[in-house]
Amino acid sequence: MSKAGGTRMRVQVAIIGAGPSGLLLGQLLHLAGIETIILEQRSAQYVLGRIRAGVLEQGSVELLERAGVASRLHREGLVHDGIELCFLGERHRIDLAGLTDGKRVTVYGQTEVTRDLMDARAAAGAMTVYEADEVSVHDFDGDAPSVRYVRDGLEHMVRCDFIAGCDGYHGVTRQSVPAGAIRNFERVYPFGWLGVLSETPPVSDELIYVNHERGFALCSMRSRTRSRYYVQCALDERIEAWPDDRFWDEIRSRLDPAAAEALVTGPSIEKSIAPLRSFVAEPMRFGRLLLAGDAAHIVPPTGAKGLNLAASDVHYLSSALIDHYASAGSMAEIDRYSARCLSRIWKAERFSWWMTSLLHRFPDGGDFARKMQEAELDYLTGSRAAATALAENYVGLPF
Ligand code: APR
Ligand code: PHB
């Protein structure tokens, strides 16, 4: 079928992907008077249906404030001053605020962040093409990059100054870089997380991270009436093998007696299994193509860093692009983008890997590894210095 007859247009920045990275970048650039188009392969409904993490660092909240999309977050988000670590059947609190001069995290689902950003983009009248097929990126090694996509059977072309690759881990932008120009670093963990969302009040006011002989568990929440729970599971686990009752029995068996007693169960409204992976691609800039968020890196969810890293990339990327247009096309900040991001990314990768290693049962771990975890957890909850190191990473290192 001929695809001729599509539109041709020009914008300053073409953004691939309407996840949190692409939408937040679009909003910050819009506020600076920079024109963007967002090309997203899925529908808006599909993007909003993905359930992901929900803990925002203070820096991410401040960035959302700057983007003008934080009013519902401040109304509905839950501010948390601490987390709990549970091991050997007992809970121990880490006083995040007390250990970090008052820094806190806000529990507010990624789905809600995405919805607020979509609403802001619609209100701004900025262009988003959903269900854009066969997106491809061209000539980003020169001065005149372009993007092509198919919509309703027609091929459209967008010329631009820069392409922002915000299209997630499976996206097309990173895969369009010549193999010799990029280096990937990866660790795949030998287990997954089985997650359940339920319309039930959270078991505790704060998140509980559990190290248990049956495996890791996490009690999280989305609101005072909606909970999110996870248990570590085998990679080949099938969701059909986990009716709700089995899930509730399993998580209860991993909690301390008081939490097990307090757990309110109910029908799941979402249930899924996710693998755990650490991944970084270096560099994050290839001429006029700049990667941000999951397109460039993945963290295992244990430290709740995925969305926050996407936000810090977008902070650096938006400032670099704004500087470019404000300073007669200077490339100085664009040149610094990749190194600035990666320095913060590797620290968050380290923290997420460390939290994962501390709390999960590894199939080949054995008794020695378990004793090392217990000693480290005991040290963490007994030493202010060790607890401070956890707390300052959990609330987020400075931008
Ligand atoms: N063309 C257009 N859009 C694409 C393509 C493509 N070829 N491939 C992927 N996309 C879209 C996806 O459909 C998705 O909506 O890009 C978007 C990427 O969004 P995310 O995966 O949410 O990535 P990002 O915006 O960087 O957000 C990072 O998401 O995975 C979590 O833990 C992660 O919270 C973090 C956040
Ligand atoms: C979540 O609420 O989904 C969540 C919270 C904290 C994490 C991971 C996931 O570390």
Coordinates of C-alpha atoms and ligand atoms in Angstrom, one line a residue:
M1 CA 0.0 0.0 0.0
S2 CA 1.3 3.5 -0.8
K3 CA 2.1 5.6 2.2
A4 CA 2.5 8.8 0.1
G5 CA 0.6 11.9 0.9
G6 CA 1.5 12.3 4.6
T7 CA 2.2 15.6 6.2
R8 CA 5.6 17.4 6.5
M9 CA 6.3 19.7 9.4
R10 CA 9.1 21.3 11.4
V11 CA 9.5 21.6 15.1
Q12 CA 12.5 22.5 17.3
V13 CA 12.5 19.2 19.3
A14 CA 10.9 15.9 18.3
I15 CA 10.2 13.8 21.4
I16 CA 9.8 10.0 20.9
G17 CA 7.6 8.4 23.6
A18 CA 4.8 9.8 25.9
G19 CA 5.8 8.2 29.1
P20 CA 6.8 10.4 32.1
S21 CA 10.1 11.3 30.5
G22 CA 8.7 12.5 27.2
L23 CA 5.7 14.3 28.7
L24 CA 7.7 16.1 31.4
L25 CA 10.4 17.2 28.8
G26 CA 7.6 18.4 26.6
Q27 CA 6.1 20.5 29.4
L28 CA 9.3 22.1 30.5
L29 CA 10.2 23.0 26.9
H30 CA 6.7 24.3 26.3
L31 CA 7.1 26.6 29.3
A32 CA 10.4 27.9 27.9
G33 CA 8.7 28.6 24.5
I34 CA 10.3 25.7 22.7
E35 CA 8.1 23.9 20.2
T36 CA 7.8 20.1 20.4
I37 CA 5.9 17.2 19.0
I38 CA 5.6 13.9 20.8
L39 CA 5.2 10.7 18.9
E40 CA 3.9 7.7 20.9
Q41 CA 3.3 4.3 19.5
R42 CA 0.5 3.4 21.9
S43 CA -2.9 5.1 22.8
A44 CA -3.1 7.5 25.7
Q45 CA -5.4 4.9 27.4
Y46 CA -2.8 2.2 27.1
V47 CA -0.1 4.4 28.5
L48 CA -2.3 5.3 31.5
G49 CA -3.1 1.6 32.1
R50 CA 0.4 0.7 32.9
I51 CA 0.8 0.3 36.7
R52 CA 4.3 1.3 37.8
A53 CA 6.1 2.6 40.9
G54 CA 4.9 5.5 43.0
V55 CA 7.6 7.0 45.2
L56 CA 8.8 10.5 44.3
E57 CA 12.0 12.1 45.6
Q58 CA 11.8 15.7 46.8
G59 CA 13.8 16.8 43.7
S60 CA 11.2 15.1 41.4
V61 CA 8.4 16.8 43.2
E62 CA 10.2 20.2 42.8
L63 CA 10.6 19.5 39.1
L64 CA 6.9 18.7 38.7
E65 CA 6.2 22.0 40.6
R66 CA 8.4 23.9 38.1
A67 CA 6.5 22.2 35.3
G68 CA 3.3 23.5 36.8
V69 CA 1.8 20.0 37.3
A70 CA 2.0 19.5 41.0
S71 CA -1.3 20.8 42.4
R72 CA -3.1 17.4 42.5
L73 CA 0.1 15.8 43.7
H74 CA 0.2 18.1 46.7
R75 CA -3.5 17.5 47.3
E76 CA -3.5 13.7 47.0
G77 CA 0.1 12.6 47.4
L78 CA 1.1 11.1 50.7
V79 CA 4.3 12.6 52.3
H80 CA 6.4 9.9 54.0
D81 CA 9.1 10.7 56.6
G82 CA 10.4 7.2 56.9
I83 CA 10.4 3.5 55.7
E84 CA 10.5 0.3 57.6
L85 CA 12.9 -2.6 57.1
C86 CA 11.6 -6.0 58.3
F87 CA 14.0 -8.9 59.0
L88 CA 14.0 -11.9 61.3
G89 CA 10.4 -11.2 62.0
E90 CA 10.8 -7.6 63.3
R91 CA 10.3 -4.2 61.9
H92 CA 12.9 -1.4 62.2
R93 CA 12.2 2.2 61.1
I94 CA 14.6 4.3 59.0
D95 CA 13.9 8.0 59.8
L96 CA 14.4 9.4 56.4
A97 CA 13.6 13.0 57.4
G98 CA 15.5 12.9 60.6
L99 CA 18.7 11.6 58.9
T100 CA 18.6 14.0 55.9
D101 CA 17.8 17.4 57.4
G102 CA 14.1 17.0 56.7
K103 CA 14.0 15.5 53.2
R104 CA 10.9 13.4 52.5
V105 CA 9.4 11.3 49.7
T106 CA 5.9 11.6 48.3
V107 CA 3.8 8.5 47.4
Y108 CA 1.9 9.3 44.2
G109 CA 1.5 6.8 41.4
Q110 CA 3.4 7.2 38.1
T111 CA 0.0 6.8 36.4
E112 CA -1.2 9.9 38.2
V113 CA 2.0 11.8 37.2
T114 CA 1.4 10.8 33.6
R115 CA -2.2 11.8 33.7
D116 CA -1.4 15.3 35.1
L117 CA 1.3 15.7 32.4
M118 CA -1.1 14.6 29.6
D119 CA -3.7 17.1 30.9
A120 CA -1.1 19.9 31.0
R121 CA 0.0 19.1 27.5
A122 CA -3.5 19.1 26.2
A123 CA -4.2 22.5 27.9
A124 CA -1.0 23.9 26.4
G125 CA -2.3 22.9 22.9
A126 CA 1.0 21.1 22.2
M127 CA 1.0 18.3 19.6
T128 CA 1.0 14.7 20.6
V129 CA 0.5 11.9 18.0
Y130 CA -0.7 8.7 19.7
E131 CA -0.7 5.4 17.8
A132 CA 2.2 6.6 15.7
D133 CA 3.6 3.4 13.9
E134 CA 7.0 2.6 12.5
V135 CA 8.7 5.6 14.1
S136 CA 12.2 6.0 12.7
V137 CA 14.9 8.6 13.4
H138 CA 17.3 9.9 10.7
D139 CA 20.4 12.0 10.2
F140 CA 21.0 12.8 13.9
D141 CA 24.7 12.8 13.2
G142 CA 24.3 15.9 11.1
D143 CA 22.7 19.3 11.6
A144 CA 19.3 18.4 10.1
P145 CA 17.8 15.4 11.8
S146 CA 14.3 14.1 11.0
V147 CA 11.7 11.6 12.2
R148 CA 9.3 9.6 10.2
Y149 CA 6.2 7.8 11.3
V150 CA 3.1 6.2 9.9
R151 CA -0.4 7.1 11.0
D152 CA -3.6 6.0 9.4
G153 CA -1.6 4.4 6.6
L154 CA 0.2 7.6 5.6
E155 CA 3.9 8.3 6.2
H156 CA 4.6 11.6 7.9
M157 CA 7.9 13.5 8.3
V158 CA 9.0 15.9 11.0
R159 CA 12.2 17.9 10.6
C160 CA 13.7 19.1 13.8
D161 CA 16.9 20.5 15.5
F162 CA 17.0 17.7 18.1
I163 CA 15.5 14.3 18.7
A164 CA 14.8 13.3 22.3
G165 CA 14.7 9.5 22.8
C166 CA 12.2 9.1 25.6
D167 CA 10.8 5.8 24.3
G168 CA 11.7 3.4 27.1
Y169 CA 13.8 0.3 27.3
H170 CA 12.2 -1.4 24.2
G171 CA 12.2 1.9 22.1
V172 CA 13.5 2.5 18.7
T173 CA 15.9 5.4 19.4
R174 CA 18.6 3.6 21.3
Q175 CA 18.4 0.8 18.8
S176 CA 19.0 3.3 16.0
V177 CA 22.5 4.1 17.2
P178 CA 25.3 2.3 15.4
A179 CA 26.6 -0.6 17.6
G180 CA 30.1 0.7 17.7
A181 CA 29.0 4.1 19.2
I182 CA 27.2 2.7 22.3
R183 CA 28.2 0.5 25.2
N184 CA 25.7 -1.4 27.3
F185 CA 26.1 -2.5 30.9
E186 CA 23.7 -5.0 32.2
R187 CA 22.8 -7.3 35.1
V188 CA 19.7 -9.5 35.0
Y189 CA 18.5 -10.8 38.4
P190 CA 17.4 -14.5 38.8
F191 CA 13.9 -13.6 40.1
G192 CA 10.9 -11.4 39.5
W193 CA 8.3 -9.4 41.5
L194 CA 4.7 -10.5 41.6
G195 CA 2.7 -7.4 42.2
V196 CA -0.9 -6.9 43.3
L197 CA -3.0 -3.6 43.4
S198 CA -6.0 -3.7 45.6
E199 CA -8.7 -1.4 46.9
T200 CA -7.8 -2.0 50.5
P201 CA -6.2 0.3 53.2
P202 CA -2.4 -0.1 53.4
V203 CA -1.2 -2.4 56.2
S204 CA 1.0 0.4 57.7
D205 CA 1.4 4.2 57.3
E206 CA 4.9 3.7 55.8
L207 CA 6.4 1.3 53.2
I208 CA 7.7 -2.0 54.6
Y209 CA 10.6 -3.6 52.8
V210 CA 10.9 -7.3 53.9
N211 CA 13.8 -9.7 53.9
H212 CA 12.4 -13.1 54.6
E213 CA 13.6 -16.7 54.1
R214 CA 10.8 -17.2 51.7
G215 CA 12.0 -14.2 49.7
F216 CA 11.6 -10.4 49.5
A217 CA 8.2 -8.7 50.1
L218 CA 7.2 -5.0 49.9
C219 CA 4.1 -3.3 51.3
S220 CA 3.4 -0.1 49.4
M221 CA 0.4 2.0 48.7
R222 CA -1.2 4.5 46.3
S223 CA -3.6 6.2 48.7
R224 CA -5.2 5.6 52.1
T225 CA -7.6 3.2 50.5
R226 CA -5.5 1.6 47.8
S227 CA -2.5 -0.7 48.4
R228 CA 0.3 -2.1 46.3
Y229 CA 2.0 -5.3 47.4
Y230 CA 4.9 -7.3 45.9
V231 CA 6.5 -10.7 46.6
Q232 CA 9.7 -12.0 45.1
C233 CA 8.9 -14.9 42.8
A234 CA 10.7 -17.2 40.4
L235 CA 11.3 -15.9 36.8
D236 CA 9.2 -18.7 35.3
E237 CA 6.2 -18.1 37.6
R238 CA 2.8 -18.0 35.9
I239 CA 0.3 -15.4 36.9
E240 CA -2.5 -18.0 36.6
A241 CA -0.9 -20.0 39.4
W242 CA -1.5 -17.0 41.8
P243 CA -5.2 -16.6 42.6
D244 CA -5.6 -13.7 45.1
D245 CA -5.9 -16.0 48.2
R246 CA -2.5 -17.6 47.4
F247 CA -1.0 -14.2 47.0
W248 CA -2.4 -12.9 50.4
D249 CA -1.3 -16.1 52.2
E250 CA 2.2 -15.7 50.7
I251 CA 2.7 -12.1 51.6
R252 CA 1.3 -12.6 55.1
S253 CA 3.8 -15.4 55.7
R254 CA 6.6 -13.0 55.0
L255 CA 5.5 -10.2 57.4
D256 CA 6.1 -9.7 61.1
P257 CA 3.3 -11.0 63.3
A258 CA 1.7 -7.5 63.9
A259 CA 1.7 -6.6 60.2
A260 CA 0.4 -10.1 59.2
E261 CA -2.5 -9.6 61.7
A262 CA -3.3 -6.1 60.4
L263 CA -3.2 -7.0 56.7
V264 CA -6.5 -6.2 55.1
T265 CA -7.1 -8.3 52.0
G266 CA -9.5 -7.9 49.1
P267 CA -9.9 -8.6 45.4
S268 CA -6.9 -7.6 43.2
I269 CA -7.6 -4.9 40.6
E270 CA -4.3 -5.6 38.9
K271 CA -1.8 -8.4 39.1
S272 CA 1.5 -8.7 37.1
I273 CA 5.0 -10.2 37.2
A274 CA 8.0 -8.1 36.4
P275 CA 11.6 -9.2 35.9
L276 CA 14.4 -7.2 37.6
R277 CA 17.2 -5.7 35.6
S278 CA 20.0 -3.2 36.0
F279 CA 21.0 -1.6 32.6
V280 CA 22.9 1.5 31.5
A281 CA 23.8 2.6 28.0
E282 CA 26.7 4.9 27.5
P283 CA 26.8 7.6 26.3
M284 CA 23.3 9.2 26.2
R285 CA 24.0 11.6 23.4
F286 CA 24.7 10.8 19.7
G287 CA 25.0 14.1 17.8
R288 CA 21.5 15.5 17.9
L289 CA 19.8 12.5 19.4
L290 CA 19.6 12.6 23.2
L291 CA 18.3 9.7 25.3
A292 CA 16.5 10.1 28.6
G293 CA 14.8 7.8 31.1
D294 CA 14.2 4.1 30.5
A295 CA 15.6 4.4 27.0
A296 CA 19.0 4.8 28.5
H297 CA 18.8 2.9 31.8
I298 CA 16.8 0.5 33.9
V299 CA 17.0 -0.1 37.6
P300 CA 15.5 -2.9 39.6
P301 CA 12.5 -1.4 41.4
T302 CA 13.8 -2.1 45.0
G303 CA 15.0 1.5 45.5
A304 CA 12.1 3.2 43.7
K305 CA 14.5 5.0 41.5
G306 CA 13.1 4.5 37.9
L307 CA 10.8 7.4 37.7
N308 CA 13.1 9.7 39.7
L309 CA 16.0 9.0 37.4
A310 CA 13.8 9.8 34.4
A311 CA 13.0 13.1 36.1
S312 CA 16.6 14.0 36.7
D313 CA 17.6 13.2 33.1
V314 CA 14.8 15.4 32.0
H315 CA 16.0 18.2 34.3
Y316 CA 19.4 18.1 32.7
L317 CA 18.1 17.7 29.2
S318 CA 15.5 20.5 29.4
S319 CA 18.2 22.9 30.8
A320 CA 20.6 22.0 28.1
L321 CA 18.1 22.5 25.3
I322 CA 16.8 25.8 26.9
D323 CA 20.4 27.0 27.1
H324 CA 21.0 26.1 23.5
Y325 CA 18.1 28.2 22.3
A326 CA 18.8 31.1 24.7
S327 CA 22.5 31.3 23.8
A328 CA 22.4 31.6 20.0
G329 CA 22.7 27.8 19.4
S330 CA 25.6 27.1 21.8
M331 CA 26.2 23.4 22.1
A332 CA 28.2 23.7 25.4
E333 CA 25.4 22.3 27.6
I334 CA 24.3 19.7 25.1
D335 CA 28.0 18.5 25.1
R336 CA 27.9 18.1 28.9
Y337 CA 24.5 16.3 29.0
S338 CA 25.5 12.7 28.9
A339 CA 28.3 13.0 31.5
R340 CA 26.1 15.0 33.9
C341 CA 23.3 12.4 33.7
L342 CA 25.5 9.4 34.0
S343 CA 27.3 10.5 37.1
R344 CA 23.9 10.6 39.0
I345 CA 22.6 7.5 37.2
W346 CA 25.5 5.2 38.2
K347 CA 25.0 6.2 41.9
A348 CA 21.3 5.3 41.6
E349 CA 22.2 2.1 39.8
R350 CA 24.5 1.3 42.7
F351 CA 21.9 2.0 45.3
S352 CA 19.2 -0.1 43.5
W353 CA 21.5 -3.0 43.0
W354 CA 22.6 -2.8 46.7
M355 CA 19.0 -2.7 48.0
T356 CA 18.1 -5.6 45.7
S357 CA 21.1 -7.6 47.0
L358 CA 20.3 -6.8 50.6
L359 CA 16.7 -7.9 50.6
H360 CA 16.2 -10.8 48.1
R361 CA 16.9 -14.5 48.3
F362 CA 19.3 -15.5 45.6
P363 CA 18.9 -19.0 44.3
D364 CA 22.7 -19.7 44.7
G365 CA 23.1 -17.6 47.8
G366 CA 23.2 -20.2 50.6
D367 CA 23.5 -19.7 54.3
F368 CA 26.6 -17.5 54.2
A369 CA 24.9 -14.9 52.0
R370 CA 21.9 -14.9 54.3
K371 CA 24.1 -14.3 57.3
M372 CA 25.8 -11.4 55.5
Q373 CA 22.4 -9.8 54.7
E374 CA 21.3 -10.2 58.3
A375 CA 24.5 -8.6 59.6
E376 CA 24.2 -5.7 57.2
L377 CA 20.5 -5.2 58.1
D378 CA 21.5 -5.2 61.8
Y379 CA 24.3 -2.8 61.2
L380 CA 22.0 -0.5 59.1
T381 CA 19.3 -0.3 61.8
G382 CA 21.9 0.1 64.6
S383 CA 24.3 2.6 63.1
R384 CA 23.3 6.2 62.4
A385 CA 26.1 6.4 59.8
A386 CA 24.9 3.4 57.9
A387 CA 21.2 4.4 58.1
T388 CA 22.2 7.9 56.9
A389 CA 23.8 6.4 53.8
L390 CA 20.6 4.5 53.0
A391 CA 18.4 7.5 53.8
E392 CA 20.2 10.1 51.6
N393 CA 20.1 7.7 48.6
Y394 CA 16.4 6.8 49.2
V395 CA 15.3 10.5 49.4
G396 CA 17.5 11.2 46.3
L397 CA 20.9 12.6 45.7
P398 CA 21.0 16.2 44.7
F399 CA 20.7 17.1 41.0
Ligands
APR1 N1 7.8 4.7 18.9 C1 7.1 5.6 19.7 N2 6.9 5.4 21.0 C2 7.5 4.3 21.6 C3 8.3 3.4 20.9 C4 8.4 3.6 19.5 N3 9.1 2.8 18.7 N4 8.7 2.5 21.7 C5 8.2 2.8 22.9 N5 7.5 3.9 22.9 C6 6.8 4.6 24.0 C7 6.1 3.6 24.9 O1 4.9 3.1 24.5 C8 6.0 4.4 26.2 O2 4.8 5.1 26.3 O3 7.7 5.3 24.8 C9 7.1 5.4 26.1 C10 8.2 5.2 27.1 O4 7.7 5.4 28.4 P1 8.3 4.6 29.7 O5 8.6 3.2 29.4 O6 7.4 4.9 30.8 O7 9.7 5.3 29.9 P2 10.0 6.7 30.6 O8 9.1 7.8 30.1 O9 11.5 6.9 30.4 O10 9.7 6.6 32.1 C11 10.5 5.9 33.0 O11 8.9 4.4 33.6 O12 9.4 2.1 33.4 C12 9.2 3.2 34.2 O13 10.5 2.7 36.1 C13 10.4 3.5 35.0 O14 9.3 4.9 36.3 C14 10.2 4.9 35.2 C15 9.6 5.4 34.1
PHB2 C1 5.4 0.8 44.4 O1 4.6 1.4 45.2 O2 5.0 0.3 43.4 C2 6.8 0.8 44.8 C3 7.2 1.4 45.9 C4 8.5 1.3 46.3 C5 9.4 0.6 45.6 C6 9.0 -0.1 44.4 C7 7.6 0.0 44.1 O3 10.7 0.4 46.0

